[in-house]
Amino acid sequence: MRVYCAKDYYHASRTAANIISAQVIMKQDCVLGLATGSTPIGTYEQLIKWYEKGDLDFSKVRSINLDEYRGLPADNDQSYRYFMNTHLFDSINIDKKNTFVPDGMEPDAEKACRDYDEIIRSHGGIDLQILGLGHNGHIGFNEPASAFAKGTQCVKLTESTISANARFFESMDDVPKEAYTMGIGSIMQAKKIMVIVSGEGKAEIVRRAFLGPITPEVPASVLQLHSDVILVGDEAALAEYNKDV
Ligand code: F6R
């Protein structure tokens, strides 16, 4: 695993954006696996700046996102499709037809999962998968479990995730209780994986995920088995990891 330790969030975001840029330049029609959450926002902002300067062209790029809430339409401002549009897609020249997020409005969960696996397969897999890291080691919505999920799955959100999300919705009833997520198997099939971490709140889970035992109780620990992983973080997030290597 290659580790890039930047002094702060801004510089970590620039490093991550550089790695994505290299991928887009080397293979113009590459398939990017994308994540939402607070961590990649700085990376996406940097990519937009370089696109505006004329340094990057996304016209042939394809993208496949990790996850989406079940039951939220694309125009709901809490949906991950909305997040991707507002934080990246609307500001670059990617063709939205080539951007994929699980269909949160598909009522048949099995079909939604099958369709998404087919989208990943028909694009020839993912060239570069971007991941954030949950405080409990989750990647995508793959929460700690007794086994690693292979393909796309529909997951029930934990009570703590539902209550944490409640602040973004008008009432508790509006908070999604389920989500679709790309499986660990699909993530592991990506040719290259970049995990971005920031802040001292992530320091302990970074150590457990990359130096601890490989177990579905810490889903990200499976990444230790992948041959091409890049970990990009700021000093705060990498503090515990750096102590132990
Ligand atoms: C987002 C996702 C999640 C986040 C993780 C970290 O698409 O799949 O696994 O990457 O929850 O979130 P932040 O970056 O907000 O700390």
Coordinates of N, CA and C and ligand atoms in Angstrom, one line a residue:
M1 N 0.9 -1.2 0.0 CA 0.0 0.0 0.0 C 0.9 1.2 0.0
R2 N 0.5 2.2 -0.8 CA 1.3 3.5 -0.8 C 0.5 4.5 0.0
V3 N 1.2 5.2 0.9 CA 0.5 6.1 1.8 C 1.1 7.5 1.5
Y4 N 0.1 8.4 1.3 CA 0.5 9.8 1.1 C 0.0 10.6 2.3
C5 N 0.9 11.2 3.1 CA 0.5 11.9 4.3 C 0.7 13.4 4.0
A6 N -0.4 14.1 4.0 CA -0.4 15.6 3.7 C -0.6 16.3 5.0
K7 N -0.1 17.6 5.1 CA -0.2 18.3 6.4 C -1.6 18.6 6.8
D8 N -2.5 18.8 5.9 CA -3.9 19.2 6.3 C -4.9 18.7 5.2
Y9 N -6.1 19.0 5.5 CA -7.2 18.5 4.6 C -7.0 19.1 3.1
Y10 N -6.7 20.3 3.0 CA -6.5 21.0 1.7 C -5.5 20.2 0.9
H11 N -4.3 20.0 1.5 CA -3.3 19.3 0.8 C -3.6 17.8 0.5
A12 N -4.3 17.2 1.4 CA -4.7 15.8 1.1 C -5.6 15.8 0.0
S13 N -6.5 16.7 -0.1 CA -7.5 16.8 -1.2 C -6.8 17.1 -2.5
R14 N -5.8 17.9 -2.5 CA -5.0 18.1 -3.7 C -4.3 16.9 -4.2
T15 N -3.7 16.1 -3.2 CA -3.0 14.9 -3.6 C -4.0 13.9 -4.2
A16 N -5.2 13.8 -3.6 CA -6.2 12.8 -4.1 C -6.6 13.3 -5.5
A17 N -6.8 14.6 -5.7 CA -7.3 15.1 -7.0 C -6.2 14.9 -8.0
N18 N -4.9 15.0 -7.6 CA -3.8 14.7 -8.6 C -3.9 13.2 -9.0
I19 N -4.2 12.3 -8.1 CA -4.2 10.9 -8.5 C -5.4 10.6 -9.4
I20 N -6.5 11.3 -9.2 CA -7.7 11.1 -10.1 C -7.3 11.7 -11.4
S21 N -6.7 12.9 -11.4 CA -6.3 13.5 -12.7 C -5.4 12.7 -13.5
A22 N -4.4 12.0 -12.8 CA -3.5 11.2 -13.6 C -4.3 10.0 -14.2
Q23 N -5.2 9.5 -13.5 CA -6.1 8.4 -14.1 C -6.8 8.9 -15.3
V24 N -7.4 10.1 -15.2 CA -8.2 10.6 -16.3 C -7.4 11.0 -17.5
I25 N -6.2 11.4 -17.3 CA -5.3 11.8 -18.4 C -4.7 10.5 -19.0
M26 N -4.4 9.5 -18.2 CA -3.8 8.3 -18.8 C -4.8 7.5 -19.6
K27 N -6.1 7.5 -19.1 CA -7.2 6.7 -19.8 C -8.4 7.6 -19.8
Q28 N -8.6 8.2 -21.0 CA -9.6 9.3 -21.1 C -11.0 8.7 -20.8
D29 N -11.3 7.4 -21.1 CA -12.6 6.9 -20.9 C -12.6 5.9 -19.7
C30 N -11.8 6.3 -18.7 CA -11.7 5.4 -17.5 C -13.0 5.4 -16.8
V31 N -13.2 4.4 -15.9 CA -14.3 4.2 -15.1 C -13.9 4.6 -13.7
L32 N -14.4 5.7 -13.1 CA -14.1 6.1 -11.8 C -15.2 5.6 -10.8
G33 N -14.8 5.0 -9.7 CA -15.8 4.6 -8.7 C -15.8 5.8 -7.7
L34 N -17.0 6.4 -7.5 CA -17.0 7.7 -6.7 C -17.7 7.5 -5.4
A35 N -17.4 8.3 -4.4 CA -18.0 8.3 -3.1 C -18.6 9.7 -2.8
T36 N -19.5 9.7 -1.9 CA -20.1 10.9 -1.4 C -19.5 11.1 0.0
G37 N -20.2 11.9 0.9 CA -19.6 12.1 2.2 C -18.8 13.4 2.3
S38 N -18.4 13.8 3.5 CA -17.7 15.1 3.6 C -16.3 15.0 3.1
T39 N -15.6 13.9 3.2 CA -14.2 13.8 2.9 C -13.9 14.1 1.4
P40 N -14.5 13.6 0.4 CA -14.1 13.9 -1.0 C -14.5 15.3 -1.5
I41 N -15.2 16.0 -0.7 CA -15.7 17.3 -1.2 C -14.5 18.2 -1.7
G42 N -13.4 18.3 -0.9 CA -12.3 19.1 -1.2 C -11.6 18.5 -2.5
T43 N -11.6 17.2 -2.7 CA -11.0 16.6 -3.9 C -11.8 17.0 -5.1
Y44 N -13.1 17.0 -5.0 CA -14.0 17.3 -6.1 C -13.8 18.8 -6.4
E45 N -13.7 19.6 -5.4 CA -13.5 21.1 -5.6 C -12.2 21.3 -6.4
Q46 N -11.2 20.6 -6.1 CA -9.9 20.8 -6.8 C -10.0 20.3 -8.2
L47 N -10.7 19.2 -8.4 CA -10.9 18.7 -9.8 C -11.6 19.8 -10.7
I48 N -12.6 20.4 -10.1 CA -13.4 21.4 -10.8 C -12.5 22.6 -11.2
K49 N -11.6 23.0 -10.2 CA -10.7 24.1 -10.5 C -9.8 23.7 -11.7
W50 N -9.2 22.5 -11.7 CA -8.3 22.1 -12.8 C -9.1 22.0 -14.1
Y51 N -10.4 21.5 -14.0 CA -11.2 21.5 -15.2 C -11.4 22.9 -15.8
E52 N -11.7 23.8 -14.9 CA -12.0 25.2 -15.3 C -10.8 25.9 -15.9
K53 N -9.6 25.5 -15.5 CA -8.3 26.0 -16.1 C -8.0 25.4 -17.4
G54 N -8.8 24.3 -17.8 CA -8.6 23.7 -19.0 C -7.6 22.5 -19.0
D55 N -7.2 22.1 -17.7 CA -6.2 21.0 -17.6 C -6.9 19.6 -17.6
L56 N -8.2 19.5 -17.5 CA -8.8 18.2 -17.4 C -10.0 18.1 -18.3
D57 N -10.2 17.0 -18.9 CA -11.3 16.8 -19.8 C -12.1 15.5 -19.3
F58 N -13.3 15.6 -18.9 CA -14.1 14.5 -18.4 C -15.1 13.9 -19.4
S59 N -15.0 14.4 -20.7 CA -16.0 14.1 -21.6 C -16.2 12.6 -21.9
K60 N -15.1 11.9 -21.8 CA -15.3 10.4 -22.0 C -15.3 9.6 -20.8
V61 N -15.2 10.2 -19.6 CA -15.1 9.5 -18.3 C -16.4 8.9 -18.0
R62 N -16.4 7.7 -17.4 CA -17.6 7.1 -16.9 C -17.5 7.0 -15.4
S63 N -18.6 7.1 -14.7 CA -18.4 7.0 -13.2 C -19.6 6.1 -12.6
I64 N -19.2 5.4 -11.6 CA -20.1 4.5 -10.9 C -20.0 4.8 -9.4
N65 N -21.1 5.3 -8.8 CA -21.0 5.7 -7.4 C -21.2 4.5 -6.5
L66 N -20.8 4.6 -5.3 CA -20.9 3.5 -4.3 C -22.3 3.2 -3.8
D67 N -23.0 4.3 -3.5 CA -24.3 4.0 -2.8 C -25.4 5.0 -3.0
E68 N -26.6 4.7 -2.5 CA -27.7 5.6 -2.6 C -28.8 5.2 -1.6
Y69 N -29.4 6.2 -1.0 CA -30.6 5.9 -0.1 C -31.7 5.3 -0.9
R70 N -32.3 4.3 -0.3 CA -33.5 3.7 -0.9 C -34.7 4.6 -0.7
G71 N -35.4 4.9 -1.7 CA -36.7 5.7 -1.6 C -36.5 7.2 -1.8
L72 N -35.3 7.6 -2.1 CA -35.1 9.1 -2.3 C -34.9 9.3 -3.8
P73 N -35.7 10.2 -4.4 CA -35.6 10.5 -5.8 C -34.3 11.4 -6.0
A74 N -33.9 11.4 -7.3 CA -32.6 12.1 -7.6 C -32.7 13.6 -7.2
D75 N -33.9 14.2 -7.3 CA -33.9 15.6 -7.0 C -34.1 15.9 -5.5
N76 N -34.1 14.9 -4.7 CA -34.1 15.2 -3.2 C -32.7 15.6 -2.8
D77 N -32.7 16.8 -2.1 CA -31.3 17.3 -1.9 C -30.5 16.5 -0.9
Q78 N -31.1 15.4 -0.3 CA -30.3 14.5 0.5 C -29.9 13.2 -0.3
S79 N -30.3 13.1 -1.5 CA -29.9 11.9 -2.3 C -28.5 12.0 -2.7
Y80 N -27.8 10.9 -2.9 CA -26.4 10.9 -3.3 C -26.3 11.3 -4.7
R81 N -27.3 11.1 -5.6 CA -27.3 11.6 -6.9 C -27.3 13.1 -6.9
Y82 N -28.1 13.7 -6.1 CA -28.1 15.2 -5.9 C -26.7 15.7 -5.5
F83 N -26.1 15.0 -4.5 CA -24.8 15.3 -4.0 C -23.8 15.4 -5.1
M84 N -23.8 14.3 -5.9 CA -22.8 14.2 -7.0 C -23.0 15.3 -8.0
N85 N -24.3 15.5 -8.4 CA -24.5 16.6 -9.3 C -24.0 17.9 -8.8
T86 N -24.3 18.3 -7.6 CA -24.0 19.6 -7.1 C -22.5 19.7 -6.7
H87 N -21.9 18.6 -6.3 CA -20.5 18.8 -5.9 C -19.5 18.5 -7.0
L88 N -20.0 17.9 -8.1 CA -19.0 17.6 -9.2 C -19.6 17.7 -10.6
F89 N -20.6 16.8 -10.8 CA -21.0 16.6 -12.2 C -21.5 17.9 -12.9
D90 N -22.2 18.8 -12.2 CA -22.8 20.0 -12.8 C -21.7 21.0 -13.2
S91 N -20.5 20.8 -12.6 CA -19.4 21.8 -12.8 C -18.3 21.3 -13.7
I92 N -18.4 20.1 -14.3 CA -17.4 19.6 -15.2 C -18.1 19.1 -16.5
N93 N -17.3 18.7 -17.5 CA -17.9 18.3 -18.7 C -18.2 16.8 -18.8
I94 N -18.5 16.1 -17.7 CA -18.8 14.7 -17.8 C -20.2 14.6 -18.4
D95 N -20.4 13.6 -19.2 CA -21.8 13.3 -19.8 C -22.6 12.6 -18.7
K96 N -23.7 13.2 -18.2 CA -24.4 12.6 -17.1 C -25.0 11.2 -17.5
K97 N -25.1 11.0 -18.8 CA -25.6 9.6 -19.2 C -24.5 8.6 -18.8
N98 N -23.3 9.0 -18.6 CA -22.2 8.1 -18.3 C -22.0 8.1 -16.8
T99 N -22.9 8.6 -16.0 CA -22.7 8.6 -14.5 C -23.7 7.8 -13.9
F100 N -23.3 6.9 -13.0 CA -24.3 5.9 -12.4 C -24.3 6.0 -10.9
V101 N -25.5 6.0 -10.4 CA -25.7 5.9 -8.9 C -26.8 4.9 -8.8
P102 N -26.8 4.1 -7.7 CA -27.9 3.1 -7.6 C -29.3 3.8 -7.7
D103 N -30.3 3.2 -8.3 CA -31.6 3.8 -8.4 C -32.4 3.6 -7.1
G104 N -32.4 4.7 -6.4 CA -33.1 4.7 -5.1 C -34.6 4.5 -5.2
M105 N -35.1 4.7 -6.4 CA -36.6 4.7 -6.6 C -37.0 3.3 -7.1
E106 N -36.1 2.4 -7.4 CA -36.5 1.1 -7.9 C -37.2 0.3 -6.7
P107 N -38.5 0.0 -6.8 CA -39.1 -0.6 -5.6 C -38.7 -2.0 -5.4
D108 N -38.2 -2.7 -6.5 CA -37.8 -4.1 -6.3 C -36.3 -4.1 -6.0
A109 N -36.0 -4.4 -4.7 CA -34.6 -4.3 -4.2 C -33.7 -5.2 -5.0
E110 N -34.2 -6.5 -5.2 CA -33.3 -7.4 -5.9 C -33.0 -7.0 -7.3
K111 N -34.0 -6.4 -7.9 CA -33.7 -5.9 -9.3 C -32.7 -4.8 -9.3
A112 N -32.9 -3.9 -8.3 CA -32.0 -2.7 -8.2 C -30.6 -3.2 -8.1
C113 N -30.4 -4.2 -7.2 CA -29.0 -4.7 -7.0 C -28.5 -5.4 -8.2
R114 N -29.3 -6.3 -8.8 CA -28.9 -7.0 -10.0 C -28.5 -6.0 -11.1
D115 N -29.4 -5.0 -11.3 CA -29.1 -4.0 -12.4 C -27.8 -3.3 -12.1
Y116 N -27.5 -3.0 -10.9 CA -26.3 -2.2 -10.6 C -25.1 -3.1 -10.8
D117 N -25.1 -4.3 -10.4 CA -24.0 -5.2 -10.7 C -23.8 -5.3 -12.2
E118 N -24.9 -5.3 -13.0 CA -24.7 -5.4 -14.4 C -24.1 -4.1 -15.0
I119 N -24.4 -3.0 -14.4 CA -23.8 -1.7 -14.8 C -22.3 -1.8 -14.6
I120 N -21.9 -2.3 -13.4 CA -20.5 -2.4 -13.1 C -19.8 -3.3 -14.1
R121 N -20.4 -4.5 -14.3 CA -19.9 -5.5 -15.2 C -19.8 -5.0 -16.6
S122 N -20.9 -4.4 -17.1 CA -20.9 -4.0 -18.5 C -19.9 -2.9 -18.8
H123 N -19.4 -2.2 -17.8 CA -18.4 -1.1 -18.0 C -17.0 -1.7 -17.9
G124 N -16.9 -3.0 -17.7 CA -15.6 -3.6 -17.6 C -14.9 -3.4 -16.2
G125 N -15.7 -3.1 -15.2 CA -15.1 -2.9 -13.9 C -14.6 -1.5 -13.7
I126 N -14.1 -1.3 -12.5 CA -13.7 0.1 -12.1 C -12.2 0.3 -12.2
D127 N -11.8 1.3 -12.8 CA -10.3 1.6 -12.9 C -9.8 2.1 -11.6
L128 N -10.4 3.1 -11.1 CA -10.0 3.8 -9.8 C -11.2 4.0 -8.9
Q129 N -11.2 3.3 -7.8 CA -12.3 3.4 -6.8 C -11.9 4.4 -5.7
I130 N -12.7 5.4 -5.5 CA -12.4 6.4 -4.4 C -13.3 5.9 -3.2
L131 N -12.7 5.9 -2.1 CA -13.4 5.5 -0.9 C -13.2 6.5 0.3
G132 N -14.3 6.8 1.0 CA -14.1 7.4 2.3 C -14.1 6.3 3.3
L133 N -13.9 6.6 4.6 CA -13.9 5.5 5.6 C -14.8 5.9 6.8
G134 N -15.8 5.1 7.1 CA -16.7 5.3 8.2 C -16.0 5.1 9.5
H135 N -16.5 5.7 10.6 CA -15.8 5.6 11.9 C -15.8 4.2 12.4
N136 N -16.7 3.4 11.9 CA -16.7 2.0 12.3 C -16.0 1.1 11.3
G137 N -15.4 1.7 10.3 CA -14.7 0.9 9.3 C -15.6 0.6 8.1
H138 N -16.8 1.2 8.0 CA -17.6 0.9 6.8 C -17.0 1.5 5.6
I139 N -17.3 0.9 4.5 CA -17.0 1.4 3.1 C -18.2 1.3 2.3
G140 N -18.6 2.3 1.5 CA -19.9 2.4 1.0 C -20.8 2.3 2.2
F141 N -21.9 1.6 2.0 CA -22.8 1.3 3.2 C -22.6 -0.1 3.7
N142 N -21.4 -0.7 3.4 CA -21.1 -2.0 4.0 C -20.7 -1.8 5.4
E143 N -21.7 -2.1 6.3 CA -21.4 -1.9 7.7 C -20.8 -3.1 8.3
P144 N -20.2 -3.0 9.5 CA -19.6 -4.2 10.2 C -20.6 -5.4 10.2
A145 N -20.1 -6.5 9.8 CA -21.0 -7.7 9.7 C -20.3 -9.0 9.9
S146 N -21.0 -10.1 9.8 CA -20.3 -11.4 10.0 C -19.6 -11.9 8.7
A147 N -20.0 -11.3 7.6 CA -19.3 -11.8 6.4 C -19.2 -10.6 5.4
F148 N -18.3 -10.7 4.4 CA -18.1 -9.6 3.4 C -19.2 -9.8 2.3
A149 N -19.9 -8.8 2.0 CA -21.0 -8.9 0.9 C -20.3 -8.8 -0.4
K150 N -20.7 -9.7 -1.4 CA -20.0 -9.7 -2.6 C -20.5 -8.6 -3.6
G151 N -21.8 -8.7 -4.0 CA -22.3 -7.8 -4.9 C -23.1 -6.7 -4.3
T152 N -23.8 -5.9 -5.1 CA -24.6 -4.8 -4.6 C -25.7 -5.4 -3.7
Q153 N -25.9 -4.7 -2.6 CA -26.9 -5.1 -1.6 C -27.8 -4.0 -1.1
C154 N -29.0 -4.4 -0.6 CA -29.8 -3.4 0.0 C -29.7 -3.6 1.5
V155 N -29.2 -2.5 2.2 CA -28.9 -2.7 3.6 C -29.9 -1.9 4.5
K156 N -30.2 -2.4 5.7 CA -31.0 -1.6 6.6 C -30.0 -0.7 7.4
L157 N -30.3 0.5 7.5 CA -29.4 1.5 8.2 C -29.6 1.2 9.7
T158 N -28.5 1.4 10.4 CA -28.5 1.2 11.8 C -29.3 2.4 12.5
E159 N -29.8 2.1 13.7 CA -30.5 3.2 14.4 C -29.6 4.5 14.5
S160 N -28.3 4.3 14.8 CA -27.5 5.4 15.0 C -27.3 6.2 13.7
T161 N -27.2 5.5 12.5 CA -27.1 6.2 11.3 C -28.4 7.0 11.0
I162 N -29.6 6.3 11.3 CA -30.9 7.0 11.0 C -31.0 8.2 11.9
S163 N -30.6 8.1 13.2 CA -30.7 9.3 14.0 C -29.7 10.4 13.6
A164 N -28.5 10.0 13.2 CA -27.5 11.0 12.8 C -28.0 11.7 11.5
N165 N -28.8 11.0 10.7 CA -29.3 11.6 9.4 C -30.5 12.5 9.7
A166 N -31.2 12.3 10.8 CA -32.5 12.9 11.1 C -32.4 14.4 10.9
R167 N -31.2 15.0 11.3 CA -31.1 16.5 11.2 C -31.3 17.0 9.8
F168 N -31.1 16.2 8.8 CA -31.2 16.7 7.4 C -32.6 16.6 6.9
F169 N -33.5 16.0 7.6 CA -34.9 15.8 7.1 C -35.9 16.5 8.0
E170 N -37.1 16.8 7.4 CA -38.1 17.5 8.2 C -38.7 16.7 9.4
S171 N -38.9 15.4 9.1 CA -39.4 14.6 10.2 C -38.7 13.2 10.2
M172 N -38.8 12.5 11.3 CA -38.1 11.2 11.4 C -38.7 10.3 10.3
D173 N -40.0 10.4 9.9 CA -40.5 9.5 8.9 C -39.9 9.7 7.6
D174 N -39.3 10.9 7.3 CA -38.7 11.1 6.0 C -37.3 10.6 5.9
V175 N -36.7 10.2 7.0 CA -35.3 9.7 7.0 C -35.3 8.3 6.4
P176 N -34.5 8.1 5.3 CA -34.5 6.8 4.7 C -34.0 5.7 5.8
K177 N -34.6 4.5 5.7 CA -34.2 3.5 6.6 C -33.3 2.4 5.9
E178 N -33.2 2.5 4.6 CA -32.5 1.5 3.8 C -31.6 2.2 2.8
A179 N -30.6 1.5 2.3 CA -29.8 2.1 1.2 C -29.3 0.9 0.4
Y180 N -28.9 1.3 -0.9 CA -28.3 0.4 -1.7 C -26.8 0.7 -1.7
T181 N -26.0 -0.4 -1.7 CA -24.5 -0.2 -1.7 C -23.8 -1.2 -2.6
M182 N -22.8 -0.7 -3.2 CA -21.9 -1.6 -4.0 C -21.3 -2.6 -3.0
G183 N -21.2 -3.9 -3.4 CA -20.6 -4.8 -2.4 C -19.1 -4.8 -2.3
I184 N -18.6 -5.4 -1.2 CA -17.2 -5.4 -1.0 C -16.5 -6.1 -2.2
G185 N -17.1 -7.2 -2.7 CA -16.5 -7.9 -3.8 C -16.3 -7.0 -5.0
S186 N -17.3 -6.2 -5.3 CA -17.1 -5.3 -6.5 C -16.0 -4.2 -6.2
I187 N -16.0 -3.7 -5.0 CA -15.0 -2.7 -4.6 C -13.6 -3.4 -4.8
M188 N -13.5 -4.6 -4.3 CA -12.2 -5.3 -4.4 C -11.7 -5.6 -5.8
Q189 N -12.7 -5.7 -6.7 CA -12.3 -5.9 -8.1 C -11.8 -4.7 -8.8
A190 N -12.0 -3.5 -8.2 CA -11.4 -2.3 -8.8 C -9.9 -2.5 -9.1
K191 N -9.4 -2.0 -10.2 CA -8.0 -2.1 -10.5 C -7.1 -1.4 -9.5
K192 N -7.6 -0.2 -9.1 CA -6.9 0.6 -8.1 C -7.9 1.2 -7.1
I193 N -7.5 1.3 -5.9 CA -8.4 1.9 -4.9 C -7.7 3.0 -4.2
M194 N -8.4 4.1 -4.0 CA -7.8 5.2 -3.2 C -8.7 5.6 -2.0
V195 N -8.2 5.4 -0.8 CA -9.0 5.8 0.4 C -8.5 7.2 0.8
I196 N -9.5 8.0 1.0 CA -9.2 9.4 1.5 C -9.7 9.5 2.9
V197 N -8.8 10.0 3.8 CA -9.2 10.2 5.2 C -8.7 11.5 5.8
S198 N -9.5 12.1 6.6 CA -9.1 13.4 7.2 C -9.6 13.5 8.6
G199 N -8.8 14.2 9.4 CA -9.3 14.5 10.8 C -8.9 13.5 11.8
E200 N -8.7 14.0 13.1 CA -8.3 13.0 14.1 C -9.3 12.0 14.5
G201 N -10.6 12.3 14.1 CA -11.7 11.4 14.4 C -11.5 10.0 13.6
K202 N -10.7 10.1 12.6 CA -10.5 8.9 11.8 C -9.2 8.1 12.2
A203 N -8.4 8.7 13.1 CA -7.1 8.1 13.3 C -7.1 6.7 13.8
E204 N -8.0 6.4 14.7 CA -8.0 5.1 15.3 C -8.5 4.0 14.3
I205 N -9.6 4.4 13.5 CA -10.1 3.4 12.6 C -9.2 3.2 11.4
V206 N -8.4 4.2 11.1 CA -7.4 4.0 10.0 C -6.4 3.0 10.5
R207 N -5.9 3.1 11.7 CA -5.0 2.1 12.3 C -5.6 0.7 12.3
R208 N -6.8 0.6 12.7 CA -7.5 -0.7 12.8 C -7.7 -1.3 11.4
A209 N -8.1 -0.5 10.5 CA -8.4 -1.0 9.1 C -7.2 -1.4 8.4
F210 N -6.1 -0.7 8.6 CA -4.9 -1.0 7.7 C -3.8 -1.8 8.4
L211 N -3.9 -1.8 9.8 CA -2.8 -2.6 10.5 C -3.4 -3.7 11.4
G212 N -4.7 -3.7 11.6 CA -5.4 -4.7 12.4 C -5.7 -5.9 11.7
P213 N -6.4 -6.9 12.3 CA -6.8 -8.1 11.7 C -7.8 -7.9 10.6
I214 N -7.8 -8.7 9.5 CA -8.7 -8.6 8.4 C -10.0 -9.3 8.9
T215 N -11.1 -8.5 9.0 CA -12.3 -9.1 9.5 C -13.5 -8.3 9.0
P216 N -14.7 -9.0 8.7 CA -15.8 -8.2 8.3 C -16.4 -7.3 9.4
E217 N -15.9 -7.5 10.6 CA -16.3 -6.5 11.7 C -15.7 -5.1 11.4
V218 N -14.6 -5.1 10.6 CA -14.0 -3.8 10.2 C -14.0 -3.9 8.6
P219 N -15.1 -3.6 7.9 CA -15.1 -3.9 6.5 C -13.9 -3.4 5.7
A220 N -13.4 -2.2 6.0 CA -12.3 -1.7 5.3 C -11.0 -2.5 5.4
S221 N -10.9 -3.4 6.4 CA -9.7 -4.2 6.6 C -9.5 -5.1 5.5
V222 N -10.5 -5.4 4.7 CA -10.4 -6.3 3.6 C -9.4 -5.7 2.5
L223 N -9.3 -4.4 2.5 CA -8.5 -3.7 1.6 C -7.0 -4.1 1.7
Q224 N -6.6 -4.6 2.8 CA -5.3 -5.1 3.0 C -4.9 -6.2 2.0
L225 N -6.0 -6.9 1.5 CA -5.8 -8.0 0.5 C -5.7 -7.5 -0.9
H226 N -5.9 -6.2 -1.1 CA -5.9 -5.7 -2.5 C -4.5 -5.3 -2.9
S227 N -4.1 -5.5 -4.1 CA -2.7 -5.3 -4.4 C -2.3 -3.9 -4.8
D228 N -3.3 -3.0 -5.0 CA -3.0 -1.6 -5.4 C -3.9 -0.6 -4.7
V229 N -3.6 -0.4 -3.4 CA -4.3 0.6 -2.6 C -3.5 1.8 -2.3
I230 N -4.1 2.9 -2.4 CA -3.4 4.2 -2.1 C -4.2 4.8 -0.9
L231 N -3.5 5.1 0.2 CA -4.1 5.8 1.3 C -3.7 7.2 1.3
V232 N -4.6 8.2 1.2 CA -4.3 9.6 1.2 C -4.9 10.2 2.4
G233 N -4.2 10.8 3.3 CA -4.8 11.4 4.5 C -4.0 12.6 5.0
D234 N -4.6 13.3 5.9 CA -3.9 14.4 6.5 C -3.2 13.8 7.8
E235 N -2.3 14.6 8.3 CA -1.5 14.1 9.5 C -2.4 13.7 10.6
A236 N -3.5 14.4 10.9 CA -4.3 14.0 12.0 C -4.9 12.6 11.8
A237 N -5.4 12.3 10.6 CA -6.1 11.0 10.4 C -5.0 9.9 10.3
L238 N -3.8 10.2 9.9 CA -2.8 9.2 9.8 C -1.9 9.0 11.1
A239 N -2.2 9.8 12.1 CA -1.4 9.9 13.3 C -1.2 8.5 13.9
E240 N -2.2 7.7 14.2 CA -2.1 6.4 14.8 C -1.5 5.4 13.9
Y241 N -1.8 5.5 12.6 CA -1.2 4.6 11.6 C 0.3 4.8 11.6
N242 N 0.7 6.1 11.5 CA 2.2 6.4 11.4 C 2.9 6.0 12.6
K243 N 2.3 6.0 13.8 CA 3.0 5.6 15.0 C 3.4 4.1 15.0
D244 N 2.5 3.3 14.3 CA 2.7 1.9 14.3 C 3.4 1.3 13.1
V245 N 3.7 2.1 12.1 CA 4.4 1.5 10.9 C 5.9 1.7 11.1
Ligands
F6R1 C1 -20.2 7.6 0.8 C2 -19.9 6.4 1.5 C3 -19.5 6.4 3.0 C4 -18.5 7.5 3.4 C5 -18.1 7.3 4.9 C6 -17.2 8.4 5.3 O1 -20.6 7.4 -0.5 O2 -20.1 5.4 0.9 O3 -18.9 5.1 3.2 O4 -17.4 7.4 2.6 O5 -19.3 7.3 5.7 O6 -18.0 9.6 5.3 P1 -17.3 11.1 5.6 O7 -16.4 11.3 4.4 O8 -18.4 12.0 5.6 O9 -16.5 10.9 6.9

